[in-house]
Tab-separated table of C-alpha atoms in Angstrom:
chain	number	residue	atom	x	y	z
T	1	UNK	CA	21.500	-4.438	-1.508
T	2	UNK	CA	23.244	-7.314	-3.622
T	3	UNK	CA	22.273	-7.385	-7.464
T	4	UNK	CA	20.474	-11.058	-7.177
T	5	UNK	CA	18.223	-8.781	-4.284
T	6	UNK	CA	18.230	-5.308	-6.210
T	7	UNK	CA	16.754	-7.746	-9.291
T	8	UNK	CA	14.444	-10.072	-7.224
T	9	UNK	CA	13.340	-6.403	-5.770
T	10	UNK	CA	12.833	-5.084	-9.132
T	11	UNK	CA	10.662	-8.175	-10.537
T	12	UNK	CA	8.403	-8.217	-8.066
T	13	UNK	CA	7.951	-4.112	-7.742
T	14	UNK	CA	6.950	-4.308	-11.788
T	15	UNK	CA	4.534	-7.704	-11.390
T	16	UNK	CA	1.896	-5.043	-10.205
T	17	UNK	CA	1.882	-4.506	-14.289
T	18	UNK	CA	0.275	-7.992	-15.276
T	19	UNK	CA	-2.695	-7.915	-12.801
T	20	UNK	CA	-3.606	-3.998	-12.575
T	21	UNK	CA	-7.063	-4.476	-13.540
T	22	UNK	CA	-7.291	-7.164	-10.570
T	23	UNK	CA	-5.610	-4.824	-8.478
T	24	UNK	CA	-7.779	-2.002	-8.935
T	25	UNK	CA	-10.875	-4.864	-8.489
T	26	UNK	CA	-9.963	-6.941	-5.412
T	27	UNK	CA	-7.458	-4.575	-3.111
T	28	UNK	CA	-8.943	-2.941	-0.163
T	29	UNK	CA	-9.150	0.766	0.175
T	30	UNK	CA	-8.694	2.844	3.589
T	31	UNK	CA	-11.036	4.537	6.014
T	32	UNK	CA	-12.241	7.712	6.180
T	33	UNK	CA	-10.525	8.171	9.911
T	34	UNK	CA	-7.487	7.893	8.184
T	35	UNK	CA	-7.787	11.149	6.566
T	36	UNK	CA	-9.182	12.452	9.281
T	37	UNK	CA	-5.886	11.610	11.340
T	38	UNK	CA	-4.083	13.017	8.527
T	39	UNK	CA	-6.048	16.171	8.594
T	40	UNK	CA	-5.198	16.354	12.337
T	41	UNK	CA	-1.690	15.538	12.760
T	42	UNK	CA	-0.520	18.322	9.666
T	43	UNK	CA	0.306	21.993	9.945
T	44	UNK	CA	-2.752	22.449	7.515
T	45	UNK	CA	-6.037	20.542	5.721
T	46	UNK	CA	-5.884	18.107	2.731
T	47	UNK	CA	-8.808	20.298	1.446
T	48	UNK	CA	-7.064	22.778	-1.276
T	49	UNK	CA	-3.939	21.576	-0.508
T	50	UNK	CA	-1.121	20.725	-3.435
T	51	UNK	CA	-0.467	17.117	-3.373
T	52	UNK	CA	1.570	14.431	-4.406
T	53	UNK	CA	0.228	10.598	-4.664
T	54	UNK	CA	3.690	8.691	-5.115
T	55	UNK	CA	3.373	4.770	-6.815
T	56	UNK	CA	-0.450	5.452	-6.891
T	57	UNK	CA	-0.892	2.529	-8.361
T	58	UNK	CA	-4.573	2.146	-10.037
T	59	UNK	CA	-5.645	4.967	-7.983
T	60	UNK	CA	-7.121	3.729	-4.946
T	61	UNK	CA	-5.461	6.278	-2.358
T	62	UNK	CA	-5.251	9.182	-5.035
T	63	UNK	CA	-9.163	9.038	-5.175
T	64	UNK	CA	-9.685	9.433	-1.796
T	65	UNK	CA	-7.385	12.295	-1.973
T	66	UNK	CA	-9.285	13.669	-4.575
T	67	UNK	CA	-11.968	13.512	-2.973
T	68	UNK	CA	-11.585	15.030	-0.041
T	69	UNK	CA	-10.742	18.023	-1.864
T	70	UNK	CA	-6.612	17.690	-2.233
T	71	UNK	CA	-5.047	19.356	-5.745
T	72	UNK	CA	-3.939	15.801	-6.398
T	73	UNK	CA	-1.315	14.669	-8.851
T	74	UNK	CA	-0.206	11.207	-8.948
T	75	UNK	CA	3.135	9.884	-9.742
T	76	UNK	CA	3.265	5.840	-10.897
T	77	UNK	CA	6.030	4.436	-12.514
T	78	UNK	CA	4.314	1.044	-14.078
T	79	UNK	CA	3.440	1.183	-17.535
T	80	UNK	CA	-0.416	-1.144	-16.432
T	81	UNK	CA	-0.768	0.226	-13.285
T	82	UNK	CA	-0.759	3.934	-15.195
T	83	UNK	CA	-2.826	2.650	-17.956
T	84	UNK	CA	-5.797	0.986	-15.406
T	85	UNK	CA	-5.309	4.609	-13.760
T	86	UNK	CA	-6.362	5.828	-16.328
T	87	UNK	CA	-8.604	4.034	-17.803
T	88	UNK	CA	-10.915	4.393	-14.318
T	89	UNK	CA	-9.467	8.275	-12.900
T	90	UNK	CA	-9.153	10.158	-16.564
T	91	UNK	CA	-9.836	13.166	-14.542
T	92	UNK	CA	-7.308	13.198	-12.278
T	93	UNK	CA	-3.807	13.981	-13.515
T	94	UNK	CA	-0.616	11.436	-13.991
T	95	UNK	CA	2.624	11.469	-14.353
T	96	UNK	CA	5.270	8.843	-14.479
T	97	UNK	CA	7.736	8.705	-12.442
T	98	UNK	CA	8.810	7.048	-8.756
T	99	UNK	CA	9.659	8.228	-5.026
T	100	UNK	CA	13.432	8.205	-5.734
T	101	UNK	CA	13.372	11.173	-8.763
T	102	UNK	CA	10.226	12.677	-8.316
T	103	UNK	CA	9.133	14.978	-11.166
T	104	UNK	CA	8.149	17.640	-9.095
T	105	UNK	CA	9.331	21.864	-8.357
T	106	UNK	CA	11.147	22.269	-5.184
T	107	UNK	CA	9.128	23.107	-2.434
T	108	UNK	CA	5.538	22.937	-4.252
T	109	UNK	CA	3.742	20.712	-2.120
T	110	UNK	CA	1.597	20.594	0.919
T	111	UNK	CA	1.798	17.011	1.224
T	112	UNK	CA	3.499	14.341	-0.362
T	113	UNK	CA	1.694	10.617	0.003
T	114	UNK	CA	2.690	6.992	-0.156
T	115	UNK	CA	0.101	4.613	0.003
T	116	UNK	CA	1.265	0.823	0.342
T	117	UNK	CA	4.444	2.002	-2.144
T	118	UNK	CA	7.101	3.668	0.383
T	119	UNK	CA	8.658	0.346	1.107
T	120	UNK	CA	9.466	0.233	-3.028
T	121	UNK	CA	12.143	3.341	-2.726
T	122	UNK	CA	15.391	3.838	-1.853
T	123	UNK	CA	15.262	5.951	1.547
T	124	UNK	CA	18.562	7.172	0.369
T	125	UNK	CA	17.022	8.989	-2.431
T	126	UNK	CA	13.404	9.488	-1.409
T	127	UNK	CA	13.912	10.861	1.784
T	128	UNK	CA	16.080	13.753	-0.114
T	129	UNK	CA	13.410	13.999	-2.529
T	130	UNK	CA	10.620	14.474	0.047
T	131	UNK	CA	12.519	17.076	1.632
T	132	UNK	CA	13.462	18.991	-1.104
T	133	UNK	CA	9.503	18.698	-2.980
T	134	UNK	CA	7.693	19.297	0.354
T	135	UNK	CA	6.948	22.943	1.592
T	136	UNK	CA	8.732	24.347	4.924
T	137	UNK	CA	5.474	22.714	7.066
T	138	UNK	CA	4.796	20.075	4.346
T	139	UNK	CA	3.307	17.035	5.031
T	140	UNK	CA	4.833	13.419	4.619
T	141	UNK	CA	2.697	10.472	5.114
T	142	UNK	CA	3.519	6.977	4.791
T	143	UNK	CA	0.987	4.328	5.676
T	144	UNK	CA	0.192	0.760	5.060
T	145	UNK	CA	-2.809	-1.743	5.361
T	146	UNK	CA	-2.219	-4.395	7.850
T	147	UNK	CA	-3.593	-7.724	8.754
T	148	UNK	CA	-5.254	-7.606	12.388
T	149	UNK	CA	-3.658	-10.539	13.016
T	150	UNK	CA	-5.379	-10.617	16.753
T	151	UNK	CA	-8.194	-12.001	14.564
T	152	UNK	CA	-7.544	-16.124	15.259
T	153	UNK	CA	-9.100	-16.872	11.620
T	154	UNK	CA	-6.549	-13.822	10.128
T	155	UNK	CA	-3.969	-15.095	12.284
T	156	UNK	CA	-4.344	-18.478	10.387
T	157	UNK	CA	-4.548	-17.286	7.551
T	158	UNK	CA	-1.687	-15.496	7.926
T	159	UNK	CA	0.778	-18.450	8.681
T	160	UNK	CA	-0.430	-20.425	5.796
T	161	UNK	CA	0.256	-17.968	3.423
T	162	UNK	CA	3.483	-17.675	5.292
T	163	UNK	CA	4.101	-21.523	5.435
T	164	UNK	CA	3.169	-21.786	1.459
T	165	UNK	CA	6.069	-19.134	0.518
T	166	UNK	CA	8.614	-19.905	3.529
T	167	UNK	CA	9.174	-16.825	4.541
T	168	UNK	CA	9.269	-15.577	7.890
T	169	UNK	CA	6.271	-15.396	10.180
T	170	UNK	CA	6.819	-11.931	11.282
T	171	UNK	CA	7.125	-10.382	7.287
T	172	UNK	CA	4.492	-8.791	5.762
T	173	UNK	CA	3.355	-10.945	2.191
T	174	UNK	CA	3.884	-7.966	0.361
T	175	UNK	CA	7.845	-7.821	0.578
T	176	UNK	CA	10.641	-8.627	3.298
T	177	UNK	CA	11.517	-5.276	4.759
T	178	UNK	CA	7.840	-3.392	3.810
T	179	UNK	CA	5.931	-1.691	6.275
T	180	UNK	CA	6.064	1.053	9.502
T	181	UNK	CA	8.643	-0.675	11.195
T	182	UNK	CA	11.006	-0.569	8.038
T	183	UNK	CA	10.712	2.306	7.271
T	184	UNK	CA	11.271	3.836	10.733
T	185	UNK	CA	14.408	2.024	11.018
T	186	UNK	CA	15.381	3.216	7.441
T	187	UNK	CA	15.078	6.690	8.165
T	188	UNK	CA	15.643	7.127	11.705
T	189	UNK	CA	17.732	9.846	12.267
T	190	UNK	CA	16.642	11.951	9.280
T	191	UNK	CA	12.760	12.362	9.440
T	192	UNK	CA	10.936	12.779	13.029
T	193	UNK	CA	7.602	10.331	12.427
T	194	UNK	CA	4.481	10.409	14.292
T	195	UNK	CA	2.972	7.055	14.429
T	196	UNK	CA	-0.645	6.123	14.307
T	197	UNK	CA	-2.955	3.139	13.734
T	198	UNK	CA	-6.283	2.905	12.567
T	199	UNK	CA	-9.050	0.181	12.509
T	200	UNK	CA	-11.231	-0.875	9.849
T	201	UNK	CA	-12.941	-3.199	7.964
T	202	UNK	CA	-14.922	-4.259	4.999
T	203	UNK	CA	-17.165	-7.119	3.968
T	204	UNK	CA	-16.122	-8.819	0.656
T	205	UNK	CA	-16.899	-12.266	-1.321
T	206	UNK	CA	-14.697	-15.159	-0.790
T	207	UNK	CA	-14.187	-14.754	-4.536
T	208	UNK	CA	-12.794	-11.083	-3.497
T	209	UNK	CA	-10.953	-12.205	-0.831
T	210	UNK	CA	-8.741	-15.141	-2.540
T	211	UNK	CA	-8.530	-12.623	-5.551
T	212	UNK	CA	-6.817	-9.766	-2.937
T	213	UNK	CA	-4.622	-12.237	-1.662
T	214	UNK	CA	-3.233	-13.440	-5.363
T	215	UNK	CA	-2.625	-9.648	-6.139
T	216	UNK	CA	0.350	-9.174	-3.772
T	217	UNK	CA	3.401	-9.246	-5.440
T	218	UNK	CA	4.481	-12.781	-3.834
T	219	UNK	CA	1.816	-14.362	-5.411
T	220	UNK	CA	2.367	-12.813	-8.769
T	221	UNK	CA	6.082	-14.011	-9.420
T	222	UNK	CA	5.201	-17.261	-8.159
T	223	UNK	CA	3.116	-17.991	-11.488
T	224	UNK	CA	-0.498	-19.268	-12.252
T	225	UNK	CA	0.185	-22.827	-11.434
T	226	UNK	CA	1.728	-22.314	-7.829
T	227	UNK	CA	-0.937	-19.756	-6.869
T	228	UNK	CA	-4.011	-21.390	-7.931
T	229	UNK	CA	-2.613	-24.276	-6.246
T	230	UNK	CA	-2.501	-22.773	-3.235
T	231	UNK	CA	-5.898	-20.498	-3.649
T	232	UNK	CA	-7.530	-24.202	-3.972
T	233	UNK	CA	-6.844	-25.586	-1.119
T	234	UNK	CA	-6.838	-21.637	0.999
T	235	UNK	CA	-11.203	-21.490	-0.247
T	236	UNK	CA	-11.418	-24.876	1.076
T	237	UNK	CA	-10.134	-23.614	4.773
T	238	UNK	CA	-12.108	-20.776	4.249
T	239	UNK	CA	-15.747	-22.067	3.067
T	240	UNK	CA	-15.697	-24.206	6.117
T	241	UNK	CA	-15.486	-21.247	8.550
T	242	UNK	CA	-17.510	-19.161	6.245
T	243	UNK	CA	-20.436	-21.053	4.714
T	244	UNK	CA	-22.115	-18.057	3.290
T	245	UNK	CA	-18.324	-17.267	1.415
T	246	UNK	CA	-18.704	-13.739	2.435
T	247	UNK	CA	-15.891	-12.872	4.605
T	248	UNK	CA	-14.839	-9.682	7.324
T	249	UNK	CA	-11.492	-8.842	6.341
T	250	UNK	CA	-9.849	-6.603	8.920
T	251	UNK	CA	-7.007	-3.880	8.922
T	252	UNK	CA	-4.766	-2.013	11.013
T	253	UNK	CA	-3.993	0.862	8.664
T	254	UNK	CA	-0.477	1.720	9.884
T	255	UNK	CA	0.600	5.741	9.613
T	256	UNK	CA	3.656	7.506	9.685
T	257	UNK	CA	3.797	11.250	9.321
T	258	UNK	CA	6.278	13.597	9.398
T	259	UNK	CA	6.509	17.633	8.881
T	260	UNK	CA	8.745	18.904	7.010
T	261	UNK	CA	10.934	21.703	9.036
C-alpha cells in the first residue's frame, strides 16, 4: 500500500469518530439467524463462551453478543466510537486497541469477531493475531452487511451513490477492497473459511435511511456540503417511490468463519 493510500486509508478508518452518535442511531444491526449460523458452524456455543468484539464500533454487534450469552470484551480503537460505546453499553467491558495488536493472552478465546471492521486491518498482522489469541478450536468470524442489490430500487440506489463518488460499480461504499471477497483473497492460503449468507431486513424512516447512508465513511470525508448535496436530491428519488417515506432496506449479511486448528 503506497503512503497517499495507507493515509487516504487512515482518514477515512478514523471519520467513524465525528458521527458516532449517528452511527450508533441510523446503522442497521444483524439478524438473529446470523448467530444462529454462527452457533452452528463452530466447534462450540457463543453462550459462555470467551469472546472478542474487534473495531466494535458503538456496540452494535458486541450487544448482540452479549446478549446471547458470550463473555464479551470489545476492542475499538476510535477515541468517539469508544466514548458513544460507552456512553450506551457501560456494562459491557472496553478496551482500546485494533485487529493488528490485539490486547489479548494467547490462546484465551473461544471466538474472536469482526463485525463490518475486518476490511480496516492489515491481514498481515491480524491473521497472526487471530491465530495466536484464538483457542486450538477457536472461532473466527468475519461478516459484513450487504446491499441486496437484486432489489431494482436498491440496485438504483446503489449506482447513484456509486455515480456521485466515481467509484466503481462493483465496490462496496464503505471502502475499495472491503468485504467477503477481499478478504478471502487476502488470506487465502492461510485461514480455511466457510462462507455463508444470510437474509434480512428492517423497516426504517426515510429520515433513517438517508442518515445510514451519510454514516459510511465515503460520505464522511466528503464534507457537509457535498453530502447534503447529494442526500437532497437522493430523498427526492426516494419520496417518489416511497410516499409514506418509510422504506424496506434489505441485506445479505455476508459470513466468513474459520476454526482455528
Amino acid at each position: 500500500m503506497t503512503t497517499s493510500r495507507s493515509q487516504h486509508h487512515s482518514t477515512r478508518a478514523h471519520s467513524f469518530n465525528t458521527a458516532a452518535a449517528q452511527y450508533a442511531a441510523n446503522r442497521p444491526s444483524y439478524p438473529p439467524a446470523l448467530l444462529d449460523t454462527i452457533d452452528h458452524l463452530s466447534t462450540r456455543p457463543l453462550q459462555g463462551a470467551r469472546t472478542v468484539d474487534v473495531g466494535a464500533g458503538t456496540g452494535i454487534s458486541t450487544t448482540l453478543l452479549h446478549t446471547r450469552g458470550a463473555h464479551v470484551l470489545a476492542v475499538e480503537p476510535g477515541t468517539g466510537m469508544a466514548t458513544q460505546f460507552h456512553r450506551t453499553h457501560p456494562h459491557i467491558p472496553l478496551v482500546r486497541g485494533d485487529g493488528n495488536a490485539l490486547p489479548v493472552a494467547t490462546a484465551s478465546l473461544d471466538f474472536l469477531t469482526y463485525a463490518q471492521s475486518w476490511h480496516w486491518t492489515d491481514p498481515t498482522r491480524s491473521v497472526p493475531e487471530a491465530l495466536r489469541v484464538l483457542r486450538p478450536g477457536g472461532t473466527l468470524a468475519l461478516w459484513w452487511n450487504i446491499d441486496a442489490v437484486d432489489i431494482p430500487w436498491i440496485a438504483d440506489a446503489t449506482t447513484r451513490i456509486h455515480r456521485f463518488l466515481d467509484v466503481d460499480p462493483d465496490v462496496p461504499i464503505e471502502k475499495s477492497g472491503s468485504g467477503a471477497p477481499a478478504a478471502l483473497t487476502d488470506t487465502a492460503g492461510r485461514l480455511d473459511f466457510t462462507r455463508r449468507q444470510v437474509r434480512w431486513s428492517r423497516r426504517v424512516s426515510l429520515d433513517t435511511h438517508l442518515a445510514n447512508i451519510a454514516s459510511h465513511s465515503s460520505f464522511l470525508v466528503l464534507g457537509e456540503a457535498a453530502t447534503t448535496a447529494f442526500l437532497t436530491e437522493e430523498r427526492a428519488h426516494l419520496r417518489e417511490l416511497f410516499p409514506t417515506e418509510t422504506i424496506e432496506e434489505t441485506y445479505d449479511v455476508d459470513l466468513l468463519l474459520a476454526l482455528r486448528p
